[in-house]
XYZ file of C-alpha atoms in Angstrom:
711
model
C 133.299 105.270 139.262
C 136.982 106.045 139.836
C 137.680 109.638 140.851
C 140.764 111.047 139.138
C 140.650 114.570 140.606
C 138.437 116.987 142.542
C 137.998 120.701 141.796
C 136.179 123.346 143.882
C 134.193 126.121 142.203
C 132.600 128.671 144.555
C 132.603 126.097 147.331
C 130.945 123.390 145.201
C 132.987 120.293 144.454
C 133.325 118.855 140.949
C 134.475 115.226 140.654
C 136.412 114.283 137.498
C 136.096 110.622 136.556
C 137.897 110.113 133.270
C 135.903 111.938 130.584
C 132.991 112.618 132.992
C 132.627 115.570 135.348
C 130.023 115.165 138.108
C 128.908 118.176 140.217
C 128.455 117.456 143.906
C 124.807 118.578 143.620
C 124.026 115.536 141.473
C 125.143 113.054 144.110
C 122.704 111.586 146.624
C 123.477 111.861 150.313
C 122.577 108.208 150.856
C 123.651 104.982 149.220
C 120.738 102.994 147.741
C 121.552 99.364 147.270
C 118.413 97.326 146.682
C 119.543 94.232 144.808
C 120.956 91.326 146.836
C 124.194 91.213 144.832
C 124.864 94.952 145.250
C 124.068 94.809 148.956
C 126.319 91.804 149.527
C 129.284 93.379 147.713
C 128.760 96.644 149.615
C 128.547 94.764 152.929
C 125.009 96.156 153.439
C 123.624 92.960 154.901
C 120.915 91.761 157.296
C 121.031 89.165 160.026
C 120.328 85.550 159.167
C 116.878 85.609 160.776
C 115.741 88.277 158.306
C 117.208 86.275 155.406
C 115.456 83.098 156.565
C 112.165 84.970 157.073
C 112.314 86.415 153.558
C 113.093 83.020 152.011
C 110.165 81.493 153.890
C 107.912 84.386 152.788
C 108.800 83.739 149.151
C 107.987 80.063 149.588
C 104.636 80.794 151.251
C 103.638 83.324 148.587
C 104.399 80.842 145.789
C 102.417 78.165 147.610
C 99.473 80.519 148.156
C 99.388 81.728 144.551
C 99.417 78.190 143.168
C 96.865 76.791 145.608
C 93.513 75.632 144.133
C 91.811 76.800 147.344
C 93.157 80.351 147.369
C 90.194 82.640 147.972
C 88.202 79.748 149.445
C 90.447 79.399 152.512
C 89.769 82.904 153.806
C 85.984 82.826 153.846
C 84.521 82.817 157.348
C 82.265 79.939 156.296
C 82.018 76.240 156.968
C 82.972 74.529 153.670
C 79.837 72.806 152.367
C 80.141 70.409 149.397
C 77.510 71.875 147.068
C 78.812 75.419 147.593
C 82.466 74.475 147.110
C 81.655 72.479 143.974
C 79.933 75.416 142.302
C 82.567 77.951 143.396
C 85.380 75.773 142.032
C 83.594 75.149 138.737
C 82.758 78.805 138.132
C 86.208 80.153 139.042
C 87.914 77.611 136.767
C 86.312 79.225 133.715
C 88.024 81.876 131.650
C 84.739 83.812 131.465
C 82.652 83.133 134.585
C 79.112 83.968 133.431
C 76.567 81.885 135.355
C 73.146 81.814 136.987
C 73.259 80.665 140.628
C 69.744 79.377 141.266
C 69.931 77.160 144.366
C 66.676 76.794 146.256
C 65.963 79.392 148.940
C 68.258 79.004 151.927
C 71.009 76.902 150.320
C 73.588 79.690 150.280
C 73.714 81.459 146.911
C 75.216 84.552 148.545
C 78.004 82.443 150.048
C 78.645 80.836 146.648
C 78.831 84.269 145.021
C 81.161 85.462 147.791
C 83.492 82.505 147.317
C 83.616 83.113 143.560
C 84.148 86.844 144.014
C 86.838 86.350 146.652
C 88.909 83.899 144.607
C 88.663 85.950 141.411
C 89.641 89.094 143.318
C 92.623 87.593 145.156
C 93.983 85.931 142.030
C 93.823 89.257 140.169
C 91.165 88.171 137.691
C 88.550 90.601 139.007
C 89.958 93.871 140.313
C 86.892 95.983 139.568
C 83.637 94.508 140.848
C 80.066 95.831 140.757
C 77.348 94.309 142.964
C 73.719 95.283 142.229
C 71.062 94.405 144.813
C 67.432 95.254 145.670
C 66.824 98.443 147.632
C 66.469 96.577 150.937
C 69.759 94.678 150.793
C 72.831 96.956 150.310
C 73.724 97.051 154.016
C 73.213 93.313 154.436
C 75.490 92.563 151.480
C 78.052 95.073 152.759
C 78.175 93.399 156.176
C 78.319 89.874 154.725
C 81.180 90.681 152.341
C 83.149 92.423 155.086
C 82.457 89.918 157.873
C 82.880 86.756 155.842
C 85.482 87.748 153.232
C 87.205 90.892 154.589
C 86.184 92.812 151.469
C 85.449 96.494 152.018
C 82.965 97.576 149.344
C 81.970 101.194 148.730
C 78.243 101.809 149.113
C 77.019 104.029 146.281
C 73.813 106.058 146.173
C 72.787 109.248 144.370
C 74.160 111.426 147.169
C 77.608 109.839 146.936
C 77.673 110.069 143.143
C 76.734 113.764 143.308
C 79.452 114.436 145.900
C 82.117 112.818 143.702
C 80.949 114.805 140.672
C 81.096 118.029 142.682
C 84.854 117.556 142.964
C 85.278 116.308 139.386
C 82.344 117.393 137.177
C 83.709 115.620 134.108
C 84.586 112.398 135.902
C 82.730 109.120 136.198
C 81.835 108.541 139.872
C 81.953 104.762 139.423
C 85.687 105.007 138.714
C 86.223 106.350 142.227
C 86.237 102.856 143.801
C 87.323 99.390 142.732
C 84.647 97.516 144.706
C 81.185 99.059 144.347
C 77.900 97.968 145.921
C 74.679 99.779 145.093
C 70.924 99.265 144.664
C 69.899 98.443 141.108
C 67.338 101.248 141.336
C 70.190 103.796 141.345
C 70.891 102.799 137.738
C 67.382 101.951 136.550
C 66.112 105.282 137.871
C 68.716 107.395 136.061
C 69.850 107.029 132.451
C 72.960 109.053 133.322
C 74.001 106.727 136.160
C 73.246 103.679 134.015
C 75.496 105.003 131.242
C 78.285 105.836 133.701
C 78.113 102.361 135.249
C 78.215 100.717 131.812
C 81.342 102.701 130.914
C 83.224 101.975 134.156
C 85.178 98.936 132.848
C 84.209 96.275 135.398
C 85.754 92.819 135.557
C 82.802 91.216 137.348
C 79.145 92.107 137.896
C 76.872 90.381 140.434
C 73.089 90.885 140.362
C 71.099 89.615 143.351
C 67.389 88.645 143.157
C 67.693 88.582 139.368
C 64.126 87.273 138.953
C 63.026 90.916 139.227
C 64.563 91.632 135.801
C 61.395 91.769 133.700
C 61.617 90.976 129.999
C 59.369 90.444 127.012
C 60.371 89.972 123.377
C 59.193 93.440 122.413
C 59.312 95.190 125.788
C 62.269 94.486 128.089
C 62.060 96.199 131.467
C 64.269 99.182 132.313
C 66.245 97.244 134.944
C 66.826 94.428 132.448
C 68.143 96.863 129.840
C 70.506 98.411 132.391
C 71.943 95.027 133.368
C 72.146 93.940 129.729
C 74.137 97.061 128.755
C 76.707 96.341 131.470
C 76.752 92.561 130.830
C 77.697 93.166 127.189
C 80.919 94.888 128.352
C 81.859 92.792 131.395
C 83.727 89.464 131.122
C 82.267 88.019 134.346
C 78.566 88.033 135.316
C 76.842 86.267 138.227
C 73.046 86.333 138.430
C 71.440 85.128 141.671
C 67.858 83.946 142.083
C 66.171 81.170 144.033
C 63.116 81.300 141.786
C 64.357 81.351 138.175
C 60.904 80.476 136.813
C 59.005 83.129 138.821
C 58.357 85.218 135.696
C 57.732 82.124 133.572
C 59.810 80.481 130.851
C 60.248 83.813 129.044
C 61.822 85.416 132.108
C 64.113 82.439 132.646
C 65.210 82.563 129.001
C 65.896 86.287 129.321
C 68.309 85.763 132.225
C 70.152 82.998 130.379
C 70.328 85.332 127.368
C 72.195 87.904 129.496
C 74.869 85.316 130.212
C 75.289 83.657 126.811
C 73.396 85.398 123.992
C 74.932 83.080 121.400
C 73.656 79.933 123.135
C 70.300 81.477 124.045
C 69.415 83.608 121.060
C 65.907 82.438 120.207
C 63.017 81.971 122.653
C 61.155 79.445 120.492
C 64.254 77.265 120.118
C 64.755 77.397 123.879
C 61.165 76.311 124.539
C 61.431 73.481 122.010
C 64.731 72.353 123.521
C 63.219 72.167 127.011
C 60.738 69.525 125.827
C 63.649 67.123 125.144
C 65.261 67.323 128.597
C 63.923 63.923 129.643
C 65.476 62.279 126.568
C 68.801 64.003 127.224
C 68.768 62.861 130.847
C 68.121 59.246 129.803
C 71.053 59.290 127.371
C 73.374 60.920 129.911
C 72.458 58.420 132.627
C 73.065 55.522 130.248
C 76.517 56.869 129.364
C 77.390 57.457 133.029
C 76.409 53.857 133.795
C 78.942 52.601 131.249
C 76.794 52.447 128.122
C 77.092 54.005 124.663
C 74.900 56.230 122.528
C 72.414 54.292 120.416
C 71.823 54.929 116.729
C 68.681 56.860 117.647
C 70.703 58.971 120.099
C 73.258 59.728 117.423
C 70.536 60.756 115.022
C 68.883 63.015 117.587
C 71.989 64.622 119.120
C 75.301 63.799 117.436
C 74.087 64.790 113.982
C 73.485 68.315 115.294
C 76.798 68.705 117.130
C 80.276 67.947 115.771
C 81.680 67.811 119.304
C 79.103 65.279 120.500
C 79.663 63.259 117.320
C 83.438 63.268 117.853
C 83.306 62.248 121.514
C 80.650 59.596 120.844
C 82.904 58.061 118.176
C 85.925 58.147 120.493
C 83.950 56.444 123.264
C 82.638 53.801 120.870
C 86.268 53.147 119.835
C 87.183 52.380 123.457
C 88.512 55.761 124.636
C 87.085 55.993 128.178
C 88.488 59.498 128.628
C 85.829 60.705 126.178
C 82.957 59.628 128.444
C 82.963 62.687 130.721
C 83.596 65.019 127.780
C 80.592 63.557 125.978
C 78.386 64.012 129.051
C 79.552 67.623 129.468
C 78.788 68.436 125.827
C 75.338 66.836 125.973
C 74.492 68.822 129.106
C 75.774 72.043 127.580
C 74.402 71.821 124.045
C 71.136 69.940 124.583
C 70.468 70.119 128.327
C 70.111 72.941 130.812
C 73.479 74.362 129.757
C 76.717 75.174 131.506
C 75.577 78.601 132.693
C 72.980 77.468 135.247
C 73.562 75.859 138.638
C 70.727 74.788 140.924
C 70.934 72.636 144.032
C 67.764 71.434 145.727
C 66.816 69.999 149.095
C 65.897 66.768 147.324
C 69.615 66.260 146.649
C 71.128 67.984 149.689
C 69.991 66.260 152.848
C 70.112 67.299 156.493
C 67.572 70.099 156.718
C 65.161 70.110 159.680
C 61.486 69.380 158.946
C 58.893 72.012 158.120
C 55.706 71.573 160.145
C 52.516 73.208 158.917
C 49.853 74.288 161.417
C 46.646 75.365 159.668
C 44.511 77.455 162.033
C 40.887 77.767 160.806
C 39.059 80.496 162.715
C 35.388 81.267 163.039
C 34.281 84.875 163.304
C 31.793 85.572 166.071
C 28.809 87.802 165.380
C 30.173 90.497 167.678
C 33.622 90.473 166.095
C 35.326 91.025 162.749
C 37.761 88.920 160.710
C 40.620 91.291 161.601
C 39.789 91.172 165.294
C 39.590 87.380 165.230
C 43.021 87.077 163.606
C 44.593 89.522 166.082
C 43.166 87.683 169.089
C 44.466 84.389 167.672
C 47.923 85.964 167.201
C 47.979 87.273 170.778
C 46.964 83.859 172.151
C 49.624 82.135 170.032
C 52.357 84.484 171.277
C 51.342 83.772 174.873
C 51.444 80.040 174.155
C 54.912 80.212 172.561
C 56.454 81.981 175.543
C 59.769 83.660 174.723
C 60.223 82.006 171.307
C 61.137 84.307 168.416
C 58.342 84.702 165.857
C 58.556 86.105 162.325
C 55.272 87.353 160.855
C 54.947 88.175 157.150
C 52.002 89.855 155.421
C 51.473 91.473 152.046
C 51.527 95.229 152.644
C 53.079 97.938 154.760
C 49.656 99.188 155.860
C 48.605 95.757 157.077
C 51.894 95.330 158.965
C 51.368 98.660 160.735
C 47.747 97.774 161.545
C 48.764 94.413 162.997
C 51.401 96.068 165.162
C 48.996 98.708 166.487
C 46.091 96.332 167.161
C 48.301 93.606 168.674
C 49.757 95.949 171.289
C 46.231 96.593 172.526
C 45.827 92.853 173.171
C 49.207 91.863 174.587
C 52.361 93.445 175.946
C 55.047 92.126 173.578
C 58.301 93.548 172.256
C 57.498 93.736 168.533
C 59.225 95.675 165.764
C 58.256 96.484 162.172
C 60.081 95.832 158.918
C 58.601 97.409 155.799
C 59.433 99.594 152.804
C 58.342 102.772 154.607
C 61.355 102.560 156.929
C 64.819 103.755 155.983
C 67.542 101.183 155.382
C 69.107 102.116 158.711
C 65.808 101.637 160.555
C 65.230 98.263 158.903
C 68.718 97.123 159.830
C 68.231 98.229 163.427
C 64.911 96.412 163.704
C 66.341 93.234 162.143
C 69.270 93.417 164.585
C 66.867 93.853 167.498
C 65.011 90.732 166.393
C 68.289 88.801 166.079
C 69.387 89.853 169.583
C 68.512 87.061 172.069
C 67.415 89.760 174.532
C 65.725 91.879 171.866
C 62.374 91.867 170.099
C 60.301 88.674 170.204
C 58.204 89.463 167.145
C 59.212 90.920 163.777
C 56.252 92.034 161.649
C 57.240 92.243 157.974
C 55.565 93.375 154.816
C 56.414 91.394 151.663
C 59.775 93.168 151.510
C 60.919 90.911 154.340
C 60.412 87.780 152.240
C 63.580 88.313 150.188
C 67.216 88.424 151.139
C 66.899 88.575 154.929
C 68.018 85.610 157.037
C 66.289 84.727 160.296
C 67.299 81.083 160.742
C 67.668 81.608 164.487
C 63.846 81.586 164.726
C 61.649 78.486 164.434
C 58.191 80.043 164.187
C 56.778 81.691 161.066
C 53.299 83.231 160.978
C 51.871 83.665 157.489
C 49.230 86.235 158.370
C 47.994 86.160 154.798
C 49.140 84.230 151.743
C 50.537 85.355 148.371
C 48.909 84.179 145.156
C 52.275 82.977 143.781
C 53.746 79.741 145.248
C 57.254 80.963 144.373
C 56.717 83.943 146.662
C 55.418 81.594 149.357
C 58.695 79.652 149.143
C 60.614 82.925 149.494
C 58.709 83.654 152.712
C 59.391 80.226 154.201
C 63.020 80.513 153.112
C 63.662 83.268 155.653
C 63.739 80.492 158.287
C 64.326 77.331 156.246
C 67.979 77.804 155.330
C 71.476 76.616 156.115
C 72.134 77.178 159.814
C 68.601 76.351 160.963
C 68.914 74.045 163.991
C 65.304 73.168 164.784
C 62.026 72.192 163.180
C 60.292 75.110 161.464
C 56.734 75.704 162.600
C 54.617 77.431 159.964
C 51.426 78.902 161.425
C 48.718 79.675 158.869
C 45.619 81.344 160.364
C 42.586 81.881 158.150
C 38.911 82.676 158.507
C 36.758 79.715 157.472
C 35.071 80.179 154.116
C 37.362 83.027 153.081
C 40.105 83.594 150.508
C 42.536 82.541 153.241
C 41.008 79.057 153.442
C 41.162 78.638 149.660
C 44.856 79.509 149.487
C 45.845 77.680 152.706
C 44.177 74.410 151.740
C 45.309 74.613 148.101
C 48.932 75.183 149.123
C 48.873 72.520 151.843
C 46.604 69.763 150.557
C 46.990 70.288 146.828
C 50.596 71.451 146.406
C 52.235 70.377 149.695
C 54.025 73.729 149.502
C 54.261 74.447 153.226
C 56.182 71.336 154.289
C 58.245 70.707 151.116
C 59.822 72.856 148.424
C 57.485 72.891 145.456
C 58.762 71.700 142.081
C 57.210 73.127 138.908
C 55.475 75.973 140.728
C 55.108 78.125 137.602
C 53.369 75.377 135.615
C 51.041 74.565 138.503
C 50.127 78.210 139.029
C 49.470 78.664 135.319
C 47.157 75.619 135.319
C 45.054 76.645 138.325
C 45.392 80.440 138.657
C 42.014 81.295 137.127
C 40.228 78.618 139.148
C 41.830 79.750 142.409
C 40.975 83.388 141.654
C 37.335 82.432 141.138
C 37.231 80.462 144.398
C 38.822 83.369 146.292
C 36.125 85.653 144.920
C 33.310 83.196 145.722
C 34.004 80.360 148.152
C 32.636 76.912 147.207
C 33.777 73.995 149.401
C 32.905 71.332 146.806
C 34.731 73.047 143.964
C 37.708 73.658 146.258
C 37.918 69.940 147.126
C 37.843 69.053 143.421
C 40.502 71.653 142.612
C 42.723 70.291 145.390
C 42.316 66.731 144.056
C 43.379 67.723 140.524
C 46.191 69.938 141.848
C 47.643 67.035 143.808
C 47.534 64.748 140.758
C 49.211 67.326 138.512
C 51.811 68.137 141.172
C 52.902 64.492 141.316
C 52.967 64.276 137.524
C 55.036 67.465 137.145
C 57.456 66.424 139.891
C 58.098 63.035 138.274
C 58.647 64.639 134.876
C 61.098 67.181 136.305
C 62.976 64.505 138.253
C 63.441 62.503 135.056
C 64.470 65.492 132.952
C 65.109 69.105 133.946
C 66.041 68.508 137.591
C 68.200 65.499 136.763
C 70.240 67.528 134.270
C 70.683 70.380 136.752
C 71.776 67.904 139.422
C 74.455 66.484 137.115
C 75.739 69.954 136.266
C 75.525 71.545 139.714
C 77.070 69.365 142.393
C 80.208 67.339 141.797
C 80.807 65.498 145.095
C 84.312 64.233 144.290
C 85.587 67.673 143.318
C 84.003 69.190 146.436
C 85.496 66.475 148.675
C 89.015 67.115 147.331
C 88.700 70.871 147.869
C 87.319 70.526 151.376
C 90.101 68.089 152.284
C 92.672 70.638 151.098
C 90.987 73.389 153.095
C 90.961 71.203 156.208
C 94.652 70.397 155.700
C 95.550 74.077 155.427
C 93.380 74.915 158.450
C 95.101 72.261 160.548
C 98.653 73.230 159.561
C 100.696 75.054 162.205
C 103.665 76.045 160.015
C 101.930 79.052 158.485
C 100.755 80.244 161.886
C 104.313 80.152 163.261
C 105.648 81.952 160.169
C 103.043 84.721 160.349
C 103.673 85.383 164.031
C 107.413 85.739 163.271
C 106.538 88.075 160.406
C 104.461 90.312 162.689
C 107.280 90.352 165.225
C 109.696 91.380 162.457
C 107.564 94.480 161.818
C 107.582 95.408 165.513
C 104.030 94.333 166.252
C 103.161 93.573 169.877
C 102.030 89.909 169.888
C 100.418 87.897 172.682
C 99.080 84.352 172.602
C 95.599 84.329 174.175
C 94.817 80.625 173.895
C 95.514 77.761 171.517
C 95.762 79.225 167.972
C 94.311 82.555 169.095
C 96.437 85.718 169.292
C 96.205 89.361 170.228
C 98.249 92.023 168.389
C 98.698 95.738 168.922
C 100.584 98.202 166.659
C 102.909 99.569 169.331
C 106.330 99.852 167.665
C 105.742 99.266 163.988
C 108.679 99.909 161.683
C 106.342 100.567 158.715
C 103.069 102.364 158.116
C 102.275 100.305 155.007
C 100.273 97.645 156.857
C 96.459 97.938 156.989
C 95.328 100.139 159.852
C 94.485 98.237 163.010
C 92.236 99.368 165.855
C 94.084 101.334 168.538
C 92.948 98.769 171.088
C 94.479 96.014 168.968
C 93.091 92.984 167.171
C 92.296 89.478 168.374
C 92.322 86.765 165.737
C 92.194 83.001 165.526
C 93.588 80.484 163.067
C 90.877 78.044 164.182
C 87.922 78.071 161.755
C 85.433 76.562 164.197
C 86.302 79.130 166.851
C 86.120 82.020 164.369
C 82.687 80.886 163.164
C 81.328 81.069 166.690
C 83.038 84.363 167.676
C 82.303 87.260 165.348
C 84.386 89.658 167.437
C 87.560 87.705 166.586
C 89.091 87.907 163.117
C 89.660 84.691 161.193
C 93.301 84.634 160.132
C 94.298 82.715 156.992
C 96.716 83.345 154.172
C 93.842 85.102 152.333
C 93.466 87.762 155.050
C 94.316 91.350 153.957
C 96.828 91.691 156.818
C 98.728 88.621 155.604
C 98.727 89.787 151.987
C 99.870 93.281 152.973
C 102.624 92.000 155.286
C 104.023 89.788 152.526
C 103.864 92.673 150.033
C 105.717 94.987 152.409
C 108.448 92.469 153.210
C 109.009 91.218 149.666
C 108.652 94.710 148.206
C 111.590 95.933 150.318
C 115.197 94.786 150.374
C 114.948 93.522 153.943
C 116.530 90.121 154.258
C 117.589 89.772 150.617
C 121.283 89.552 151.537
C 122.984 88.052 154.579
C 126.434 86.943 155.710
C 127.633 84.535 158.386
C 130.713 82.749 159.678
C 130.637 78.944 159.764
C 132.951 78.313 162.669
C 132.749 74.533 162.595
C 133.106 74.129 158.844
C 136.393 72.244 159.118
C 138.166 74.294 156.487
C 138.424 77.603 154.718
C 136.274 78.682 151.808
C 133.247 80.647 150.703
C 129.768 79.139 150.406
C 127.132 81.080 148.454
C 123.453 80.279 148.984
C 121.008 81.750 146.458
C 117.220 81.587 146.134
C 115.814 81.990 142.616
C 112.172 82.878 141.893
C 110.599 81.749 138.616
C 107.933 84.209 137.501
C 105.631 84.143 134.484
C 104.716 87.614 133.287
C 101.148 87.360 131.977
C 97.810 89.203 132.156
C 96.011 88.580 135.477
C 93.001 87.114 133.647
C 95.120 84.089 132.704
C 95.880 83.326 136.381
C 99.343 82.104 135.333
C 100.437 81.588 138.963
C 97.928 78.764 139.533
């Protein structure tokens, strides 16, 4: 504006600028020049270091947003092929709705965390709901925070009531973006279930989903709660290591939650499952370079236009149609695109499981309980200081074992059962994990799910469940990724009792102690009545005959699954080439030093106190920060490492990557301000006079986050 004249009225100045009159009160006392052009023309410029830092920050942000490993880089995990393959496949989908059903101990929680982390960082899942069994909220909270730097809000009835006290008409689930709560909070209250369903989530994760009971005419309450939310949420992850635990109906019900159009009729699903072996044969033939036969076309292509189209293209010589044809066969006639399951048969490298059956004879002056306790005390003495996990069926039995054992031996033992509060359970589990803590953890059945004790190598199965799937859950507390030694499974039983029937049937008939059992539901269905009768009335001859037939059927079922169902899941679940490419990219990013140098300069720009502790490990302290927009740091400072291997072995040090919240916040603060967006310098040795203008342009695509347009 050009001021033509100034007039004073009662001490207030009025500026006349052509036809406009501007009172002094409407003028700001500071000059705000945010754009680089305005700042340059007004000589409001920064030094060249700030300009260079901003240009580098723009480059790093663009590289991060476009990276196929964004969200995978920042996990405090060792990249494992089968986990990376599944995470990449799921996050590449527009609607990620899948069942993660890896065998116990293969890392479903890590897979879910990787998926969650990438979807959250790329903006595709801002609002996330995680539903877990009553015993696992704190464990999930710690895992998500420790491994992925995600701070979830733990919800229970008390927290919901407190939020409603301040806003009676509000929905408490809208109070936080990241919510973690027990499923029982919703299944136990129609009001909470309705509020959760109306809270507009982007992603829902349900752990231990095999507990969702369903029948055609009588779905369970928990199932109905999850179904109501799943119908409104674009992304759904269901986790279970035992998808067949409730039989084929239960498995169908979980698939129905994910894709009701594909899985709309139970009878069709059951009929389809009988053709898995044929599908696997056709797929294998195509993968080996062959074509679909006329019989294949009649059986499959005639029922699917897509399969028919791709089969015709392949027959015409278009090799690019081969993988598309395989994918369509797996999706439309196989186990489907919504289920992933990796098994130990495919993933090698796990330590052996060693079964030690311990038949015991009861003396006339003793009882069965006393005999078992004395055996347990002798075993603990024999094992020295080794950690031992004991699992039994009930809380009462766990408490009895603890009380009676302490009369026999002086041992540091702690309990873990449903009668304890979550805080007490966590404390006892932590005491067992402490190398100087408890030697023995005595668990009721609640300890057979979700908890990880792979630092121990001795498992005592004080009694045995009637369901082999539940037996695998028990063994999976020790037999999991991270286990370094052979797993010793001690199975005591009184001769001629129910314990002998179950121990010998599981070991000799099903080989369930030393290997993961395939087809457990079918085997249980075939022999359940016979085993029940033998448990009620022991008969050594009938038991031997039952074991013989069980072994024969187990081998038959395993071979059938390997040729059909398991083969299809293997083809859909682990893609080694994709995983290898992702892991190579992660390793390349981990090894790069350029980002580390840039981030240290960025922290210094904000006035952070920075010290190098050792190679790739730094200590920072917020002494003279020029902004309060960065995430709060501990007053004593923060030590972090850019070295993945070091961070994995030192929980007290943060793992710093471009996915870390501090990095994301620092970039947001810098690029959200005008710092460094305009600079000026003299070029003394230019050799002539003139003006050189350097500009940095940023191409941005404005699109909904769900499209992930920055990839």
